[in-house]
mmCIF file of C-alpha atoms in Angstrom:
data_model
loop_
_atom_site.group_PDB
_atom_site.id
_atom_site.type_symbol
_atom_site.label_atom_id
_atom_site.label_comp_id
_atom_site.label_asym_id
_atom_site.label_seq_id
_atom_site.Cartn_x
_atom_site.Cartn_y
_atom_site.Cartn_z
ATOM 1 C CA MET A 1 35.339 -64.260 38.581
ATOM 2 C CA LEU A 2 31.661 -63.291 38.958
ATOM 3 C CA LYS A 3 32.897 -59.657 39.105
ATOM 4 C CA ARG A 4 34.702 -60.121 35.891
ATOM 5 C CA HIS A 5 31.634 -61.598 34.172
ATOM 6 C CA LEU A 6 29.540 -58.781 35.557
ATOM 7 C CA LEU A 7 31.873 -56.199 34.116
ATOM 8 C CA LEU A 8 32.167 -58.062 30.810
ATOM 9 C CA ILE A 9 28.274 -58.255 30.451
ATOM 10 C CA THR A 10 28.108 -54.472 31.457
ATOM 11 C CA LEU A 11 30.766 -53.750 28.844
ATOM 12 C CA VAL A 12 28.844 -55.726 26.154
ATOM 13 C CA PHE A 13 25.419 -54.217 26.978
ATOM 14 C CA SER A 14 27.036 -50.705 26.923
ATOM 15 C CA LEU A 15 28.560 -51.460 23.385
ATOM 16 C CA LEU A 16 25.141 -52.719 22.255
ATOM 17 C CA ILE A 17 23.457 -49.493 23.575
ATOM 18 C CA ASN A 18 26.201 -47.404 21.940
ATOM 19 C CA ALA A 19 25.860 -49.191 18.585
ATOM 20 C CA ALA A 20 22.092 -48.895 18.607
ATOM 21 C CA GLY A 21 22.466 -45.265 19.596
ATOM 22 C CA ILE A 22 24.745 -44.639 16.588
ATOM 23 C CA PHE A 23 22.505 -46.760 14.378
ATOM 24 C CA PHE A 24 19.483 -44.733 15.289
ATOM 25 C CA PHE A 25 21.325 -41.331 15.086
ATOM 26 C CA ILE A 26 22.564 -42.187 11.538
ATOM 27 C CA ALA A 27 18.970 -43.282 10.695
ATOM 28 C CA PHE A 28 17.766 -40.051 12.092
ATOM 29 C CA LEU A 29 20.182 -38.059 10.001
ATOM 30 C CA GLU A 30 19.232 -39.918 6.895
ATOM 31 C CA THR A 31 15.448 -39.395 7.615
ATOM 32 C CA ARG A 32 15.975 -35.732 8.222
ATOM 33 C CA GLY A 33 17.881 -35.404 5.031
ATOM 34 C CA HIS A 34 15.328 -37.312 3.171
ATOM 35 C CA LEU A 35 12.500 -35.095 4.654
ATOM 36 C CA ARG A 36 14.397 -32.009 3.735
ATOM 37 C CA HIS A 37 14.685 -33.278 0.150
ATOM 38 C CA VAL A 38 11.009 -34.133 0.127
ATOM 39 C CA LYS A 39 10.154 -30.696 1.382
ATOM 40 C CA LYS A 40 12.447 -28.923 -1.004
ATOM 41 C CA GLU A 41 10.613 -30.994 -3.880
ATOM 42 C CA ARG A 42 7.302 -30.050 -2.527
ATOM 43 C CA ASN A 43 8.194 -26.417 -2.492
ATOM 44 C CA ILE A 44 9.470 -26.531 -6.024
ATOM 45 C CA ALA A 45 6.230 -28.489 -7.199
ATOM 46 C CA THR A 46 4.225 -25.843 -5.485
ATOM 47 C CA GLN A 47 6.044 -22.987 -7.227
ATOM 48 C CA ASN A 48 5.662 -24.699 -10.491
ATOM 49 C CA LEU A 49 2.041 -25.071 -10.034
ATOM 50 C CA PHE A 50 1.574 -21.492 -9.176
ATOM 51 C CA MET A 51 3.555 -20.540 -12.177
ATOM 52 C CA MET A 52 1.503 -22.787 -14.439
ATOM 53 C CA ARG A 53 -1.738 -21.483 -12.949
ATOM 54 C CA GLY A 54 -0.511 -17.928 -13.577
ATOM 55 C CA GLN A 55 0.445 -18.667 -17.122
ATOM 56 C CA VAL A 56 -3.025 -20.234 -17.650
ATOM 57 C CA ARG A 57 -4.725 -17.050 -16.472
ATOM 58 C CA THR A 58 -2.480 -14.912 -18.322
ATOM 59 C CA ASN A 59 -3.077 -16.834 -21.535
ATOM 60 C CA SER A 60 -6.819 -16.667 -20.833
ATOM 61 C CA VAL A 61 -6.725 -12.894 -20.469
ATOM 62 C CA MET A 62 -4.624 -12.386 -23.612
ATOM 63 C CA ALA A 63 -7.041 -14.540 -25.588
ATOM 64 C CA SER A 64 -10.197 -12.812 -24.079
ATOM 65 C CA ASP A 65 -12.237 -10.476 -26.112
ATOM 66 C CA ASP A 66 -13.538 -8.777 -23.083
ATOM 67 C CA VAL A 67 -10.065 -7.273 -22.104
ATOM 68 C CA ILE A 68 -9.161 -4.845 -24.746
ATOM 69 C CA LYS A 69 -5.251 -4.966 -25.363
ATOM 70 C CA CYS A 70 -3.711 -1.937 -26.968
ATOM 71 C CA THR A 71 -0.135 -1.690 -28.471
ATOM 72 C CA PHE A 72 1.283 1.947 -28.701
ATOM 73 C CA VAL A 73 4.331 3.755 -29.718
ATOM 74 C CA SER A 74 5.642 5.973 -26.904
ATOM 75 C CA HIS A 75 5.695 9.540 -27.843
ATOM 76 C CA PHE A 76 8.675 9.857 -25.442
ATOM 77 C CA ASP A 77 11.221 7.826 -27.276
ATOM 78 C CA GLY A 78 9.366 5.603 -29.802
ATOM 79 C CA GLN A 79 9.438 2.418 -27.602
ATOM 80 C CA VAL A 80 6.600 -0.066 -28.277
ATOM 81 C CA ASP A 81 4.557 -1.128 -25.292
ATOM 82 C CA LYS A 82 1.104 -2.164 -24.290
ATOM 83 C CA PHE A 83 -1.713 -1.389 -22.056
ATOM 84 C CA ALA A 84 -5.184 -2.948 -21.421
ATOM 85 C CA TYR A 85 -8.640 -2.069 -20.366
ATOM 86 C CA LEU A 86 -12.062 -3.133 -19.806
ATOM 87 C CA PRO A 87 -14.602 -0.899 -21.452
ATOM 88 C CA PRO A 88 -17.833 0.178 -19.777
ATOM 89 C CA SER A 89 -20.648 -2.409 -20.012
ATOM 90 C CA ASN A 90 -23.190 0.454 -19.804
ATOM 91 C CA LEU A 91 -22.501 2.942 -22.749
ATOM 92 C CA LYS A 92 -25.322 5.309 -21.899
ATOM 93 C CA THR A 93 -24.132 7.978 -19.684
ATOM 94 C CA THR A 94 -24.952 11.597 -19.577
ATOM 95 C CA GLY A 95 -22.284 12.882 -17.279
ATOM 96 C CA GLY A 96 -19.301 11.026 -18.831
ATOM 97 C CA PHE A 97 -17.418 7.911 -17.630
ATOM 98 C CA LYS A 98 -15.229 7.301 -14.637
ATOM 99 C CA LEU A 99 -11.780 6.050 -15.381
ATOM 100 C CA ILE A 100 -9.651 3.877 -13.055
ATOM 101 C CA VAL A 101 -6.062 3.907 -13.875
ATOM 102 C CA TYR A 102 -4.212 0.855 -12.191
ATOM 103 C CA LEU A 103 -0.575 0.911 -11.770
ATOM 104 C CA HIS A 104 0.859 -2.706 -11.000
ATOM 105 C CA GLY A 105 3.633 -3.652 -8.473
ATOM 106 C CA MET A 106 7.399 -3.952 -8.989
ATOM 107 C CA GLY A 107 8.236 -7.171 -11.018
ATOM 108 C CA SER A 108 4.794 -7.276 -12.397
ATOM 109 C CA THR A 109 3.057 -6.135 -15.630
ATOM 110 C CA PHE A 110 -0.134 -4.501 -16.906
ATOM 111 C CA LEU A 111 -1.850 -7.913 -16.646
ATOM 112 C CA GLU A 112 -1.653 -8.003 -12.840
ATOM 113 C CA PRO A 113 -5.306 -6.625 -12.111
ATOM 114 C CA PHE A 114 -6.747 -9.048 -14.681
ATOM 115 C CA ILE A 115 -5.279 -12.267 -13.291
ATOM 116 C CA SER A 116 -5.298 -11.672 -9.499
ATOM 117 C CA PRO A 117 -6.581 -12.766 -7.269
ATOM 118 C CA GLU A 118 -7.365 -16.196 -8.629
ATOM 119 C CA THR A 119 -11.174 -16.161 -7.554
ATOM 120 C CA GLN A 120 -12.237 -12.906 -8.951
ATOM 121 C CA SER A 121 -9.802 -10.355 -10.307
ATOM 122 C CA VAL A 122 -9.429 -6.785 -9.262
ATOM 123 C CA ALA A 123 -10.502 -5.491 -12.691
ATOM 124 C CA SER A 124 -13.652 -7.607 -13.131
ATOM 125 C CA GLU A 125 -14.761 -6.967 -9.483
ATOM 126 C CA ILE A 126 -14.678 -3.402 -9.754
ATOM 127 C CA ARG A 127 -16.100 -3.148 -13.238
ATOM 128 C CA ASN A 128 -18.909 -5.427 -12.594
ATOM 129 C CA ASN A 129 -19.982 -3.236 -9.706
ATOM 130 C CA ASN A 130 -19.554 -0.108 -11.846
ATOM 131 C CA PRO A 131 -21.049 -0.783 -15.179
ATOM 132 C CA ASP A 132 -20.309 3.075 -16.291
ATOM 133 C CA LEU A 133 -16.685 2.742 -15.470
ATOM 134 C CA VAL A 134 -13.497 2.155 -17.641
ATOM 135 C CA PHE A 135 -10.798 0.079 -15.887
ATOM 136 C CA ALA A 136 -7.416 0.430 -17.491
ATOM 137 C CA SER A 137 -4.036 -0.945 -16.446
ATOM 138 C CA VAL A 138 -0.839 0.542 -17.932
ATOM 139 C CA ASN A 139 2.705 -1.066 -18.236
ATOM 140 C CA TYR A 140 4.657 2.145 -17.695
ATOM 141 C CA ARG A 141 7.886 0.572 -18.830
ATOM 142 C CA GLY A 142 7.502 -2.771 -16.995
ATOM 143 C CA GLY A 143 8.367 -4.199 -13.561
ATOM 144 C CA VAL A 144 11.033 -1.900 -12.282
ATOM 145 C CA ALA A 145 10.685 1.366 -13.969
ATOM 146 C CA TRP A 146 9.215 3.360 -11.068
ATOM 147 C CA ILE A 147 8.331 6.782 -12.164
ATOM 148 C CA SER A 148 11.124 7.533 -14.623
ATOM 149 C CA ASP A 149 10.372 10.323 -17.166
ATOM 150 C CA ALA A 150 9.669 7.623 -19.760
ATOM 151 C CA ALA A 151 7.053 5.860 -17.395
ATOM 152 C CA MET A 152 5.496 9.257 -16.491
ATOM 153 C CA ALA A 153 5.123 10.062 -20.254
ATOM 154 C CA ASP A 154 3.728 6.678 -21.088
ATOM 155 C CA ILE A 155 1.138 6.931 -18.363
ATOM 156 C CA SER A 156 -0.132 10.307 -19.593
ATOM 157 C CA GLN A 157 -0.271 9.082 -23.213
ATOM 158 C CA ASN A 158 -2.178 6.014 -22.467
ATOM 159 C CA ILE A 159 -4.796 8.119 -20.249
ATOM 160 C CA ARG A 160 -5.065 10.723 -23.078
ATOM 161 C CA GLU A 161 -5.808 7.878 -25.606
ATOM 162 C CA LEU A 162 -8.713 6.615 -23.427
ATOM 163 C CA MET A 163 -10.018 10.020 -22.968
ATOM 164 C CA GLN A 164 -10.179 10.332 -26.707
ATOM 165 C CA ARG A 165 -12.017 6.970 -27.029
ATOM 166 C CA TYR A 166 -14.435 7.771 -24.038
ATOM 167 C CA PRO A 167 -15.898 11.017 -22.683
ATOM 168 C CA ILE A 168 -13.959 10.617 -19.277
ATOM 169 C CA SER A 169 -15.287 12.947 -16.565
ATOM 170 C CA LYS A 170 -13.434 11.570 -13.497
ATOM 171 C CA ILE A 171 -10.212 9.655 -12.939
ATOM 172 C CA VAL A 172 -9.140 7.526 -9.947
ATOM 173 C CA MET A 173 -5.462 6.450 -9.727
ATOM 174 C CA MET A 174 -5.013 3.012 -8.138
ATOM 175 C CA GLY A 175 -1.995 0.775 -7.494
ATOM 176 C CA THR A 176 -0.205 -1.373 -4.919
ATOM 177 C CA SER A 177 3.536 -1.157 -3.611
ATOM 178 C CA MET A 178 5.459 0.354 -6.699
ATOM 179 C CA GLY A 179 2.203 1.259 -8.185
ATOM 180 C CA GLY A 180 0.579 2.516 -5.062
ATOM 181 C CA THR A 181 3.653 4.995 -4.542
ATOM 182 C CA ILE A 182 3.412 6.071 -8.201
ATOM 183 C CA SER A 183 -0.311 6.652 -8.080
ATOM 184 C CA LEU A 184 -0.008 9.017 -5.218
ATOM 185 C CA THR A 185 2.815 10.951 -6.992
ATOM 186 C CA TYR A 186 1.217 10.978 -10.439
ATOM 187 C CA ALA A 187 -1.927 12.515 -8.990
ATOM 188 C CA ALA A 188 0.246 15.358 -7.612
ATOM 189 C CA ILE A 189 2.255 16.062 -10.749
ATOM 190 C CA ALA A 190 0.049 14.861 -13.695
ATOM 191 C CA PRO A 191 -0.400 17.293 -16.656
ATOM 192 C CA PRO A 192 -3.125 19.834 -16.135
ATOM 193 C CA ASP A 193 -5.676 18.389 -18.544
ATOM 194 C CA ILE A 194 -5.410 14.883 -16.599
ATOM 195 C CA LYS A 195 -4.948 16.313 -13.107
ATOM 196 C CA SER A 196 -8.134 18.394 -13.401
ATOM 197 C CA LYS A 197 -10.116 15.050 -13.652
ATOM 198 C CA ILE A 198 -8.476 13.105 -10.902
ATOM 199 C CA ILE A 199 -10.752 12.850 -7.859
ATOM 200 C CA GLY A 200 -9.027 10.206 -5.789
ATOM 201 C CA VAL A 201 -6.191 7.783 -5.262
ATOM 202 C CA VAL A 202 -6.479 4.309 -3.997
ATOM 203 C CA SER A 203 -2.810 3.382 -2.742
ATOM 204 C CA SER A 204 -1.756 0.123 -1.055
ATOM 205 C CA GLU A 205 1.617 0.171 0.388
ATOM 206 C CA GLY A 206 2.438 3.366 -1.117
ATOM 207 C CA ALA A 207 5.473 5.657 0.093
ATOM 208 C CA GLY A 208 5.733 9.464 -0.124
ATOM 209 C CA ASP A 209 9.525 9.736 -0.178
ATOM 210 C CA LEU A 210 11.292 7.612 -2.379
ATOM 211 C CA ALA A 211 14.785 8.706 -1.176
ATOM 212 C CA GLU A 212 13.593 7.404 2.314
ATOM 213 C CA VAL A 213 12.483 4.302 0.675
ATOM 214 C CA TYR A 214 16.019 3.749 -0.925
ATOM 215 C CA ARG A 215 17.711 4.505 2.600
ATOM 216 C CA LEU A 216 15.386 2.177 4.637
ATOM 217 C CA THR A 217 14.512 -0.748 2.415
ATOM 218 C CA GLU A 218 15.789 -4.319 3.046
ATOM 219 C CA ASN A 219 14.690 -5.399 -0.306
ATOM 220 C CA GLN A 220 17.786 -6.315 -2.235
ATOM 221 C CA SER A 221 16.135 -5.702 -5.691
ATOM 222 C CA LEU A 222 14.653 -2.385 -4.868
ATOM 223 C CA LYS A 223 17.876 -0.094 -4.509
ATOM 224 C CA PRO A 224 19.165 -1.078 -7.950
ATOM 225 C CA ALA A 225 15.684 -0.541 -9.453
ATOM 226 C CA LEU A 226 15.365 2.983 -7.989
ATOM 227 C CA ALA A 227 19.016 3.845 -9.040
ATOM 228 C CA ASN A 228 18.360 2.630 -12.622
ATOM 229 C CA ALA A 229 15.038 4.640 -12.746
ATOM 230 C CA PHE A 230 16.679 7.947 -11.693
ATOM 231 C CA GLY A 231 20.185 7.620 -12.732
ATOM 232 C CA GLY A 232 21.800 7.123 -9.362
ATOM 233 C CA PRO A 233 21.265 6.740 -5.637
ATOM 234 C CA PRO A 234 19.784 9.656 -3.715
ATOM 235 C CA GLU A 235 22.948 11.033 -2.613
ATOM 236 C CA ALA A 236 24.053 11.588 -6.261
ATOM 237 C CA VAL A 237 20.864 12.886 -7.666
ATOM 238 C CA PRO A 238 18.511 14.048 -4.803
ATOM 239 C CA GLU A 239 16.562 16.398 -6.977
ATOM 240 C CA ARG A 240 15.275 13.594 -9.173
ATOM 241 C CA TYR A 241 14.031 11.586 -6.257
ATOM 242 C CA ALA A 242 12.199 14.731 -4.887
ATOM 243 C CA ARG A 243 10.674 15.543 -8.251
ATOM 244 C CA ARG A 244 9.078 12.050 -8.410
ATOM 245 C CA SER A 245 8.058 11.873 -4.798
ATOM 246 C CA LEU A 246 4.605 12.720 -3.337
ATOM 247 C CA LEU A 247 5.730 14.763 -0.251
ATOM 248 C CA PRO A 248 7.861 17.308 -1.892
ATOM 249 C CA ASN A 249 5.136 17.920 -4.431
ATOM 250 C CA ILE A 250 2.217 18.550 -1.962
#
């Protein structure tokens, strides 16, 4: 009888422990799911905050009188586009002005150097330390154009327009990622009147061989962007990739 009672007590105790375990396991799953939901909501809120801040900075730049916004009609095909620049704060110069031409990264626009980073933008930081400098940012057909014929033509047209406004004696090409790659190539293949004034390139994350970039990239949006810019993958149009890459043009 005692043995039976002990077995019964052990069984009840075991069932209670299992029930408690199941309860806590269910509670754990619910808590984990809730935490995931909270984390997801927090990430969405953070992204929305960044987007809102970015839009505020963009609106501020577009409304600013310091940044000169220019609308132009492309000589290449008549498309309307924009570029922007900071004029020199010191208009007294004897040797001509220096011009920095900034090329934005993939997915961005000509506003990139005027709104990034948050504390002090690239454009204002450079121009404030170089009062006899013109800082320009061109759109060259938007976020995924790379250096298509149209983009190449627009960059040259924008630079020439600034050369007409100011006596430019020296030019530095500057860019990051897509812009860093194109700044290198453009310096090598620019029209003679512009190339003769280019004294340097500031390239961040630039590449010298676009066909190699196409083959090696793990970025899912990069391959279709390159194929769209050059009319196909490197296997189909290798000469177009070579014509717009730095290394074959050195």
